[in-house]
XYZ file of C-alpha atoms in Angstrom:
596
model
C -24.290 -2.570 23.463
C -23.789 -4.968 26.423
C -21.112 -7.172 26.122
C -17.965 -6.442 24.510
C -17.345 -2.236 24.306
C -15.377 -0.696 26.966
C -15.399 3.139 27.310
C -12.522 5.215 26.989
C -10.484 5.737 29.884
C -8.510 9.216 30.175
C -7.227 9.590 26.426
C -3.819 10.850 26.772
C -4.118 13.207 23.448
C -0.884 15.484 24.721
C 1.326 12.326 24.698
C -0.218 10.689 21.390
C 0.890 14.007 19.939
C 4.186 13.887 21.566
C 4.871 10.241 19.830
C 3.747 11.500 16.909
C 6.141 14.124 16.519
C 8.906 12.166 17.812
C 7.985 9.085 15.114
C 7.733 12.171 12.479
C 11.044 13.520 13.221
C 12.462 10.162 13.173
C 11.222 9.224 10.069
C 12.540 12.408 8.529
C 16.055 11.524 9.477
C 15.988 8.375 8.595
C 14.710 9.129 5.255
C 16.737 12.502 4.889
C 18.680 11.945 2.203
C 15.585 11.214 -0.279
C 14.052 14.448 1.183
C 16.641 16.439 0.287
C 16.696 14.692 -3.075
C 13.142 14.758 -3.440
C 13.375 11.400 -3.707
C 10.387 9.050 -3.874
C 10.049 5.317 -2.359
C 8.200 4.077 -5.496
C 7.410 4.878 -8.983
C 3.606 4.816 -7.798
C 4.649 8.011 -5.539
C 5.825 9.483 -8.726
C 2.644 8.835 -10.556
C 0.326 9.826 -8.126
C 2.058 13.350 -8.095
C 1.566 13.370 -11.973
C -2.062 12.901 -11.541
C -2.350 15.380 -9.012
C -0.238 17.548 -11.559
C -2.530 16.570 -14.167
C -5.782 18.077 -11.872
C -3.883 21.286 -11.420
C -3.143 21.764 -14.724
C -7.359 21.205 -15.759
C -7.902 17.428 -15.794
C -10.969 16.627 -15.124
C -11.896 15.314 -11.650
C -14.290 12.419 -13.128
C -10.886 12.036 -15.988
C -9.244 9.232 -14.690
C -7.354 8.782 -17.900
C -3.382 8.789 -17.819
C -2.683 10.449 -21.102
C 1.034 10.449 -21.736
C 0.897 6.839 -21.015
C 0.226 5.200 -24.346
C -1.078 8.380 -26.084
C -3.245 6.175 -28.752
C -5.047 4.118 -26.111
C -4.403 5.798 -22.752
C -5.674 3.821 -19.635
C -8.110 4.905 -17.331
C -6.570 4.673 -14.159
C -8.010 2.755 -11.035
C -6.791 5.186 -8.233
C -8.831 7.096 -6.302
C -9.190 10.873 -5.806
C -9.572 10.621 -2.457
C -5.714 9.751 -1.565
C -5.227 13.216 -4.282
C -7.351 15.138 -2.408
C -4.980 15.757 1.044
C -1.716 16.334 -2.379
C -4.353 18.706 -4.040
C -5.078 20.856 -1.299
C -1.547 21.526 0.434
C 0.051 22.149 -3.058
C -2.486 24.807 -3.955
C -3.044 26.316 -1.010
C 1.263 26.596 -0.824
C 1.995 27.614 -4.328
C 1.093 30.945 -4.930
C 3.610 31.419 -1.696
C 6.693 29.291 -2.259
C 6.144 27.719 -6.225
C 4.198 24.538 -7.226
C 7.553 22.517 -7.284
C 8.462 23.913 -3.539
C 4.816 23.417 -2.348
C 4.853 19.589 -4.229
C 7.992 18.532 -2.071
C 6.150 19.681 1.602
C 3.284 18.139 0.082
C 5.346 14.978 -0.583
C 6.631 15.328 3.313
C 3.751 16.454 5.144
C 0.990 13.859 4.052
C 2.458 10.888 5.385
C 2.720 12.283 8.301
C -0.675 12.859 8.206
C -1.672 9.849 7.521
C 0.571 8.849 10.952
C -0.784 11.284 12.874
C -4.595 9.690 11.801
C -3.056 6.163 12.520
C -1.769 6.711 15.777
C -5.049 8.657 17.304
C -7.064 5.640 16.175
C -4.446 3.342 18.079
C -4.426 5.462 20.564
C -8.064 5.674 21.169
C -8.589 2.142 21.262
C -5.826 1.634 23.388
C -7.219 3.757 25.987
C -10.109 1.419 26.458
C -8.445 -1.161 27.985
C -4.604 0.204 29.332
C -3.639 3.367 31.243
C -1.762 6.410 29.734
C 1.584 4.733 29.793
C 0.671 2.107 27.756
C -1.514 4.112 25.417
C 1.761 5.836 24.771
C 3.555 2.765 24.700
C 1.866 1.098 22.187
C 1.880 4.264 19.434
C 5.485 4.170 19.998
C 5.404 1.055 19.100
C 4.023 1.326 15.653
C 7.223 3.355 14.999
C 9.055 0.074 15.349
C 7.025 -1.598 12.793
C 8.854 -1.914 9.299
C 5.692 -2.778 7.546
C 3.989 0.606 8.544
C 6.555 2.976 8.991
C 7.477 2.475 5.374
C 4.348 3.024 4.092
C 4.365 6.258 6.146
C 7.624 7.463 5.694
C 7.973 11.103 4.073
C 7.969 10.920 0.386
C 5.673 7.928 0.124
C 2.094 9.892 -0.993
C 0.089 6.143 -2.702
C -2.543 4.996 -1.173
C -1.206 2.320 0.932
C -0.526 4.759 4.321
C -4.303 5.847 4.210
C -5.025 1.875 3.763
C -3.159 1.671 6.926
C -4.910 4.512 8.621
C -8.788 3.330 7.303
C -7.816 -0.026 9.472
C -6.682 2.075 12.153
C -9.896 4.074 12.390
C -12.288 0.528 11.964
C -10.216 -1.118 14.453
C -11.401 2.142 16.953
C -15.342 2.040 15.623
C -15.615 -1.696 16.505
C -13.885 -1.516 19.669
C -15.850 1.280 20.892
C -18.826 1.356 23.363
C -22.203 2.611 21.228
C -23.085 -0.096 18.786
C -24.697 1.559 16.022
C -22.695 4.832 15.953
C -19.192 2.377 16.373
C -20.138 -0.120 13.669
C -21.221 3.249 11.245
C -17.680 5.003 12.328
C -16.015 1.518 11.340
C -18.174 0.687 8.047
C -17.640 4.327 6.810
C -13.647 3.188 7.372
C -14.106 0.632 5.700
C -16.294 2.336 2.647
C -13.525 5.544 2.026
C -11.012 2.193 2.193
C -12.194 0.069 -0.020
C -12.721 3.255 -2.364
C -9.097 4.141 -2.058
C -8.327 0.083 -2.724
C -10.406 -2.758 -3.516
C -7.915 -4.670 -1.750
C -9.138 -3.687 1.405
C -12.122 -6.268 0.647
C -11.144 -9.451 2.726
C -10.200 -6.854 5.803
C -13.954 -5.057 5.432
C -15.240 -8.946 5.610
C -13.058 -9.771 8.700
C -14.715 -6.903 10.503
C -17.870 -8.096 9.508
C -17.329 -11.459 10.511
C -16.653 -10.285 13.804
C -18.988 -8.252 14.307
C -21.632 -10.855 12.938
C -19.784 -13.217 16.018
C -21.006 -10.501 18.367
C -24.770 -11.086 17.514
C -24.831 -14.783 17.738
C -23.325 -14.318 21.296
C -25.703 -11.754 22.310
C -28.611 -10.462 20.101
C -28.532 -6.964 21.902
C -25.467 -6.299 19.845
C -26.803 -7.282 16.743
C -26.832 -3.525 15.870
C -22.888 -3.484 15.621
C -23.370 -5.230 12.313
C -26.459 -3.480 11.041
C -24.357 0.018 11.674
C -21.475 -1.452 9.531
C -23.120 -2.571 7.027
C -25.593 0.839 6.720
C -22.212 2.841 6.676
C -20.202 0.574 4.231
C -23.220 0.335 1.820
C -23.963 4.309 1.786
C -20.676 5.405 2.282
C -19.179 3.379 -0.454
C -22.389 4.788 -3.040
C -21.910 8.623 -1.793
C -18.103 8.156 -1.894
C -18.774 6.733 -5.841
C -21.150 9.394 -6.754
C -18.241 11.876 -5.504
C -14.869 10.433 -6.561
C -15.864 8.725 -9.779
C -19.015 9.751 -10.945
C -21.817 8.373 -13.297
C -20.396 9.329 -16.594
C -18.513 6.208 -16.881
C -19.875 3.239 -15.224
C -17.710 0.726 -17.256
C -17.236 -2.766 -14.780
C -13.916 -2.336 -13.626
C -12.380 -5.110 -11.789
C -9.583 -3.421 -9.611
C -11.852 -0.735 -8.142
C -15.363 -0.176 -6.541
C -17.925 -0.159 -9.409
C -21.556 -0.119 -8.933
C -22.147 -3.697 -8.386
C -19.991 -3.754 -5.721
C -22.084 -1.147 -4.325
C -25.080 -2.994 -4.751
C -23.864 -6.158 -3.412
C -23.321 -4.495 0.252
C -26.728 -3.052 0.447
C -27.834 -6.104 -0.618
C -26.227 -7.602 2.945
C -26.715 -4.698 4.651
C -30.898 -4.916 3.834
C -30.480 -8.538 4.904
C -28.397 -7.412 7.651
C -31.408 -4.916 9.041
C -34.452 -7.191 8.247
C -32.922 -9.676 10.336
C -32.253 -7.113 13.105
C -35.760 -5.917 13.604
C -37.307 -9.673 12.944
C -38.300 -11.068 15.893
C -35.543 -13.366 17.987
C -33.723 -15.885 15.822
C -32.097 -18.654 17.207
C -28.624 -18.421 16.068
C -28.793 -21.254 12.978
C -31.268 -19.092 11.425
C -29.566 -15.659 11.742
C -26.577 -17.690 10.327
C -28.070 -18.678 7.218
C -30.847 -14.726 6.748
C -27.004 -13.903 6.864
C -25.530 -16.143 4.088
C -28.608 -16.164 2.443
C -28.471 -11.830 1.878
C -24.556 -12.560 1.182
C -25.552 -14.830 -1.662
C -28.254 -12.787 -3.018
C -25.776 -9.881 -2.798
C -23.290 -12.158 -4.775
C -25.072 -13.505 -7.248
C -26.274 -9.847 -8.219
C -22.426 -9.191 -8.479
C -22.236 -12.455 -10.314
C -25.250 -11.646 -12.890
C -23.825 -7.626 -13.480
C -20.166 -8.399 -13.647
C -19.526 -11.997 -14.170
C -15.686 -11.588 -15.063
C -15.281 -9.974 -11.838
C -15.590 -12.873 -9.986
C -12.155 -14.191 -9.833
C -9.517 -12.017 -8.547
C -8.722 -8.613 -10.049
C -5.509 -9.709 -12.018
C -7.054 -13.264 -12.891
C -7.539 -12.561 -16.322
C -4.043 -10.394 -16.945
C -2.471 -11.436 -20.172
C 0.464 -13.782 -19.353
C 3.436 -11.785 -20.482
C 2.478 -9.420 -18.013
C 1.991 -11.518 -15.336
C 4.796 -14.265 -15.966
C 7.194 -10.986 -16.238
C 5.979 -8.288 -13.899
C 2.744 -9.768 -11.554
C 4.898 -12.328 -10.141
C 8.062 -10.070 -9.353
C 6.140 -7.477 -7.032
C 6.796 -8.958 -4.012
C 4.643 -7.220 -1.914
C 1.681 -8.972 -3.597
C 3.069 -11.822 -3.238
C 2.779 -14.890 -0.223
C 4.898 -14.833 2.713
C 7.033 -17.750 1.914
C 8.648 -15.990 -1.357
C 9.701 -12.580 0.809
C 12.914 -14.185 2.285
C 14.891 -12.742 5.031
C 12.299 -9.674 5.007
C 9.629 -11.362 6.542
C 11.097 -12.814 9.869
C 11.182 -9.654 11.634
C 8.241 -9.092 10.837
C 6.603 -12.377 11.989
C 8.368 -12.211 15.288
C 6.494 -8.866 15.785
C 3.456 -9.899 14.497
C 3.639 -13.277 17.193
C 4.811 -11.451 19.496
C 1.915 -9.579 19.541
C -0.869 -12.588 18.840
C 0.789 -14.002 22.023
C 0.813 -11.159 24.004
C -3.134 -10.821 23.058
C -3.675 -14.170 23.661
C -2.232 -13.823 27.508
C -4.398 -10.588 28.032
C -7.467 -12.573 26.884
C -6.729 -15.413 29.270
C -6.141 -12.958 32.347
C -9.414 -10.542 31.214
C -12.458 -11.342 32.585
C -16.079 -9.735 31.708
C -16.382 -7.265 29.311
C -12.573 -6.892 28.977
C -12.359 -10.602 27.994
C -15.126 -10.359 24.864
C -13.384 -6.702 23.864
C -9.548 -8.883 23.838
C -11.329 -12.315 22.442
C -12.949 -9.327 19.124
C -9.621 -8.104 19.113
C -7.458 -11.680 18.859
C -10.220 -12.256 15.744
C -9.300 -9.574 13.915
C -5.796 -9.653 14.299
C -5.644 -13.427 13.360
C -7.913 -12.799 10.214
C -5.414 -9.611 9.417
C -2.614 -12.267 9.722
C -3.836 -15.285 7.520
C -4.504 -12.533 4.780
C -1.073 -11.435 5.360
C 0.453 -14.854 4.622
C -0.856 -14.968 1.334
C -0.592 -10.983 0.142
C 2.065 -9.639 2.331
C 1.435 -6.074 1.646
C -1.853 -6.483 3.559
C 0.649 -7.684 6.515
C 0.890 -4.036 7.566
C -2.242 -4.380 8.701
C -1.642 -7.436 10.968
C 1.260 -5.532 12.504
C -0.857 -2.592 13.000
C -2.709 -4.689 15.695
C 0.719 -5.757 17.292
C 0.928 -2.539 18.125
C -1.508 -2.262 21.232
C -0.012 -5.728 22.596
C 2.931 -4.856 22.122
C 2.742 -1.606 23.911
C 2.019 -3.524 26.836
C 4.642 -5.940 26.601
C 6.697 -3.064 26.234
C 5.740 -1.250 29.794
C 5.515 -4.925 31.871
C 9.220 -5.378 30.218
C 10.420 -1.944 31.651
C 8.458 -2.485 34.619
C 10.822 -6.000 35.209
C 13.673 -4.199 34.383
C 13.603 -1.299 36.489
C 12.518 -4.013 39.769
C 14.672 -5.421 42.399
C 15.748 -8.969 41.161
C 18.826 -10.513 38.870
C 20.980 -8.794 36.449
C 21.222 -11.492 34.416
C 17.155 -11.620 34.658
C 17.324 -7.830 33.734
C 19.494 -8.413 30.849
C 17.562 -11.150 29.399
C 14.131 -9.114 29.302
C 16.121 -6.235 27.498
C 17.412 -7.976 25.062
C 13.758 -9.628 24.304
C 12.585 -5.974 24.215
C 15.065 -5.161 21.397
C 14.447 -8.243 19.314
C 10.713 -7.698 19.411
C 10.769 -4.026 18.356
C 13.953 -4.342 16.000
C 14.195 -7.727 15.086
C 16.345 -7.078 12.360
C 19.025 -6.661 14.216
C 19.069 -10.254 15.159
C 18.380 -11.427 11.870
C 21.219 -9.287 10.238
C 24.097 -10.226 13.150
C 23.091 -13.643 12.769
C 23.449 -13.540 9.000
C 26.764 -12.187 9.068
C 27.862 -14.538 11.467
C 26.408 -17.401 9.098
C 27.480 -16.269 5.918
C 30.362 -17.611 3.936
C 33.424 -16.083 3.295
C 33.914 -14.315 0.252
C 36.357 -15.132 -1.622
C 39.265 -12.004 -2.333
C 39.071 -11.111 -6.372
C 42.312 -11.921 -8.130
C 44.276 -8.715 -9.056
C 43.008 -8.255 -12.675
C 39.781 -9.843 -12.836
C 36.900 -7.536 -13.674
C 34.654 -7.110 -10.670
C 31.187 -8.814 -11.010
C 28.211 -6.263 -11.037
C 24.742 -7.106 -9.814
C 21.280 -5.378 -11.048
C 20.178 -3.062 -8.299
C 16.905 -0.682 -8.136
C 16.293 2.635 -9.591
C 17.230 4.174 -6.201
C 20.344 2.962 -6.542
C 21.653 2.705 -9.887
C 24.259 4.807 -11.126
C 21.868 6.145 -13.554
C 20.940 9.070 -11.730
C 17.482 9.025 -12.978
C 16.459 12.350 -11.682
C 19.319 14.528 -13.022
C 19.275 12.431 -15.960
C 16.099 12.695 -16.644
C 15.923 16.092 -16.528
C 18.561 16.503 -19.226
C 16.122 13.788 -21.484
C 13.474 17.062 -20.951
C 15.504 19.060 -22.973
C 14.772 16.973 -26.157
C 11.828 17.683 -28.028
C 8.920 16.575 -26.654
C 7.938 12.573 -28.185
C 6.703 9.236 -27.180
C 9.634 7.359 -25.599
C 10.140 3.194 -25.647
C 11.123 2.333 -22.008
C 11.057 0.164 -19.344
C 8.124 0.159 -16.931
C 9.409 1.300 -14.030
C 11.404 4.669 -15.578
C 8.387 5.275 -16.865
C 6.639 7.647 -14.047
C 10.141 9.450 -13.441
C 10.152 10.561 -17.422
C 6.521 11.970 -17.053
C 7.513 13.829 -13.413
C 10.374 15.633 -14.774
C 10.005 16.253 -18.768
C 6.857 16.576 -21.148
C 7.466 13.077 -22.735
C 5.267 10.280 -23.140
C 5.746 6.733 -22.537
C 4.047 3.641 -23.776
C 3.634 1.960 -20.330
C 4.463 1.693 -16.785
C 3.950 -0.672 -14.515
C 0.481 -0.118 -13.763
C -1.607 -3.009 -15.118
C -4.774 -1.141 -16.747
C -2.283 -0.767 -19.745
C -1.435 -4.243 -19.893
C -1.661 -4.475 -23.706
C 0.985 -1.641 -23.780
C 2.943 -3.238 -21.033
C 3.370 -6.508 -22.984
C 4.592 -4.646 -25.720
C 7.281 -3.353 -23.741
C 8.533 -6.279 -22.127
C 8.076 -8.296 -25.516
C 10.186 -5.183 -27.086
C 13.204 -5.329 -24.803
C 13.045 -9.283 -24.376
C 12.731 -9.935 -27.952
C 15.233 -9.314 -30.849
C 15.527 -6.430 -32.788
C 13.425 -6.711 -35.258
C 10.736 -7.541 -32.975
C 11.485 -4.122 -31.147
C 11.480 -2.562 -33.783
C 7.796 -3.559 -34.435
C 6.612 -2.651 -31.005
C 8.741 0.785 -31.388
C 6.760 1.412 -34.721
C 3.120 0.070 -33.561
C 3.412 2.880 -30.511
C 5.244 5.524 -32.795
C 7.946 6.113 -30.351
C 10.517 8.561 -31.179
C 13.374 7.957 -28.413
C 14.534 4.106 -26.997
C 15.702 5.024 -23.090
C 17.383 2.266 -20.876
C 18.899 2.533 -17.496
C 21.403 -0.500 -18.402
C 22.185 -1.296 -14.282
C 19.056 -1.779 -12.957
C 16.873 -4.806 -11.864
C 14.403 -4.638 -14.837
C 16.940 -4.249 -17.526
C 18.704 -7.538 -16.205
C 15.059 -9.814 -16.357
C 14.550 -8.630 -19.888
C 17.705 -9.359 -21.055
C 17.615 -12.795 -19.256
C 14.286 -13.534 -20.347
C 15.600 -12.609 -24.263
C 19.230 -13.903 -24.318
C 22.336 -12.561 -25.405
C 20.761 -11.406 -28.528
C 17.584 -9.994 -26.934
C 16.895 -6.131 -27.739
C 17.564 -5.085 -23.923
C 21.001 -7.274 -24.123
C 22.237 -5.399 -27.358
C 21.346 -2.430 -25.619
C 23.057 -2.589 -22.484
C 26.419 -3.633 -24.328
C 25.852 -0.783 -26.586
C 25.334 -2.870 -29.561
C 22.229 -0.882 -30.746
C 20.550 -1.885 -34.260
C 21.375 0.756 -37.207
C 18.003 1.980 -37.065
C 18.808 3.681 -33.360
C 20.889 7.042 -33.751
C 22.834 7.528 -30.349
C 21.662 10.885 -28.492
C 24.417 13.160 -26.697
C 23.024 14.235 -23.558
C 25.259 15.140 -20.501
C 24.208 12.027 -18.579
C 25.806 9.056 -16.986
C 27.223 6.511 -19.032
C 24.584 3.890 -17.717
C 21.700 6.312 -19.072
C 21.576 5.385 -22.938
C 19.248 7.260 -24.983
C 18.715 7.011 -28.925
C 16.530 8.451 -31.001
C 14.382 6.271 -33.544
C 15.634 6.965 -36.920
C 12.757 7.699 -39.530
């Protein structure tokens, strides 16, 4: 390689380690009380310690099915063993010494913080190839600051989405590396165990290929970047199938890597290498070898899996989408995220501008390692306006820039010139790494008065999450446990807390492979009575649960009306066939058995 690597300079691993620890720590107190509470950031979290559970207790590892969902028709689930793996191993390693329920909560605590401590040595090597030790240090602090990240790294959050986070990480490091082959391999086997852990890490594995396909048509000596990454995505992506799903079932999923995925990338990456070893191509003609293996590769995809070629949740049935699709925000475009996404655009162009004004100050090398860089962090950031969950990644890449910005501001501060100067370049400082700040003090400032409630009116209540609710989900959950064990009729996002702390069923949560039984659900509680009652009696469910103050109890009864099951619940109007169940719970927490 030539033209655009840069080697290492001293990698400061003691002070990577030190941020790490220091991010850790902070992360734990800001997060403390959930700890304590064992607590989780997401029903997903929940879930994914149920299938881990569910391994323990003899799953199979090739058994992806989710069994107290839906008992008649349980869904196969589309996560990957890979993010149980790191869960698996601490809790049985720590159980027969401090009890499967003590060794689940460090579990809980300690693999985020793995998956940090992977993040930030990834940032931190590829930070070293261009900025001293302060800077290196610099810019993994910085990822501390980013709201995006941290929160898919906090303690207690065990889905997939912090090793997403840390597969980017280590690509980022393989492509910015000095040894062509072995740095497009270490990035394409990223890229593989990423896409393997999500499909959604698709369009990011094709940004890094784009780039790297940029980097032979400027030079064909580093034509061998791309041929590495596609070798490594190809085979790592049909080992990391063989291993984490298997052969028994080879059923053309959608959601997750199936085998034609698997052949469409060594479909490119033969192209890829044929192309490599031909002799010289002017740069039209490696252009279309290059489309012309992407097209082959497609229309094998096309010709094996021909639903598959519109998005994942293209074909979801429309009571599930209308209803729960459209309300998950965080798959959702930047424009419909309010308030929540300007701090994290003035990070994220903060850092495309500080990038930009190292590019334009680099020279040689240094200036085609920043230009590969500025690619992929503009790529990361159009597919962040469009899915902003996958805007972690773009601020990922602020990181490095950012770091910089961070030393030449404290650098200006700490020099002989004008307070006021001084002043100014601190408070820039702040509102790039916590830009909320601004945007909350300006919001108050902005916001109208509210008006003082009359003595005697009753106070207005507003929906609010399960985190919050008065419910007390975990406590009252636990007290649902001591019913006999049945199938239980509620909504989708209670539904991974009932199968964490009791031996009931449910007949969905909010994962979409059980769409069927998730449109029965929402049609159940939006719908009338009788209607409920037909959904109740198709899934022979013995107990009807509601948490009457949260979020998802308020769309079904808006969606239904006044006289809309979920409505006639929550003002404790329940049909005759529903026998009330004393449990000591809150008053929120209604549960009622299903009389025969």
């Amino acid at each position: 390689m030539t033209g655009t690597g840069l080697p290492a300079r001293n990698y400061p691993l003691g002070r990577i380690l030190l941020v790490w620890v220091a991010v850790s720590v902070l992360l734990l107190l800001t997060s403390l009380q959930g700890v304590l509470n064992k607590q989780f950031p997401d029903p997903d979290d929940i879930l994914r310690l149920v299938q881990v559970r569910d391994l323990i207790d003899g799953q199979g590892w090739f058994d992806f099915r989710q069994m107290r969902i839906d008992p008649a028709n349980p869904p196969v689930m589309h996560w990957s063993r890979l993010v149980d793996l790191p869960l698996l191993a601490i809790i049985t390693a720590l159980s027969p010494m401090i009890g499967q329920s003590a060794a689940e909560h460090t579990a809980a605590v300690l693999v985020p913080m793995l998956a940090l401590l992977g993040t930030l040595l990834c940032i931190g090597r590829t930070a070293s190839r261009v900025f001293d030790r302060e800077v290196v240090g610099f810019a993994c602090l910085a990822v501390g600051f980013l709201p995006l990240v941290v929160y898919q790294l906090q303690p207690m959050r065990i889905d997939h989405h912090g090793w997403q986070i840390c597969a980017v990480a280590a690509a980022l490091a393989g492509v910015t590396g000095i040894r062509a082959r072995r740095g497009g391999a270490l990035a394409g086997l990223a890229m593989a165990l990423g896409m393997m852990i999500s499909l959604e890490l698709l369009p990011v594995a094709a940004i890094f290929a784009a780039v790297l396909a940029l980097r032979w048509l400027r030079d064909r000596e580093e034509r061998f970047w791309l041929v590495g990454y596609m070798q490594a995505l190809a085979t790592g992506l049909a080992v990391a199938f063989v291993l984490t799903r298997g052969v028994a079932d080879l059923a053309l999923y959608c959601d997750a890597i199936t085998w034609p995925h698997v052949a469409f990338f060594a479909v490119v990456a033969i192209g890829a290498t044929v192309l490599a070893y031909a002799p010289p191509l002017p740069p039209l003609a490696i252009i279309t070898g290059l489309g012309l293996s992407g097209g082959i590769g497609l229309a094998a995809f096309g010709f094996s899996s021909p639903g598959c070629l519109r998005t994942p949740f293209g074909a979801l049935d429309p009571v599930v989408r209308d209803f729960w699709y459209v309300n998950v925000l965080e798959g959702q475009p930047v424009w419909r995220q309010g308030s929540a996404a300007i701090g994290v655009a003035v990070q994220v162009i903060a850092g495309i501008g500080a990038a930009i004004t190292l590019l334009r100050t680099s020279t040689g090398q240094e200036r085609g390692w920043w230009l590969d860089y500025l690619l992929i962090f503009a790529g990361l950031a159009v597919l962040g306006l469009f899915v902003w969950r996958s805007m972690a990644f773009a601020s990922l890449l602020a990181a490095i820039p950012l770091g910089y910005a961070l030393k030449q501001g404290l650098v200006r501060v700490q020099s002989p010139g004008s307070t006021l100067g001084k002043i100014g370049v601190a408070l820039g400082l702040l509102v790039v790494l916590a830009p909320m700040m601004a945007v909350t003090a300006v919001q108050r400032v902005t916001a109208p008065d509210v008006p003082v409630q009359a003595s005697g009116e009753t106070p207005t209540t507003e929906a609010v999450t399960l985190d919050e609710s008065a419910c007390e989900i975990q406590t009252s959950v636990r007290e649902l446990a001591s019913l006999p064990a049945g199938t239980i009729f509620a909504p989708l996002d209670l539904g991974p807390a009932i199968l964490q702390d009791s031996d009931h069923a449910v007949i969905a949560t909010a994962h979409h492979r059980a769409e069927a039984a998730m449109a029965d659900v929402i049609l159940g509680f939006s719908g009338d009575a009788a209607q409920a009652r037909q959904k109740i009696a198709a899934h022979d469910a013995n107990y009807v649960v509601l948490c009457a103050d949260v979020i998802e109890a308020d769309l079904y009864a808006s969606r239904g009306g006044p006289g809309s099951f979920a409505a006639l619940l929550r003002a404790n109007a329940a049909p005759e066939w529903l026998e009330p169940v004393a449990l000591d719970i809150p008053e929120n927490f209604r549960v009622w058995r299903v009389k025969d």
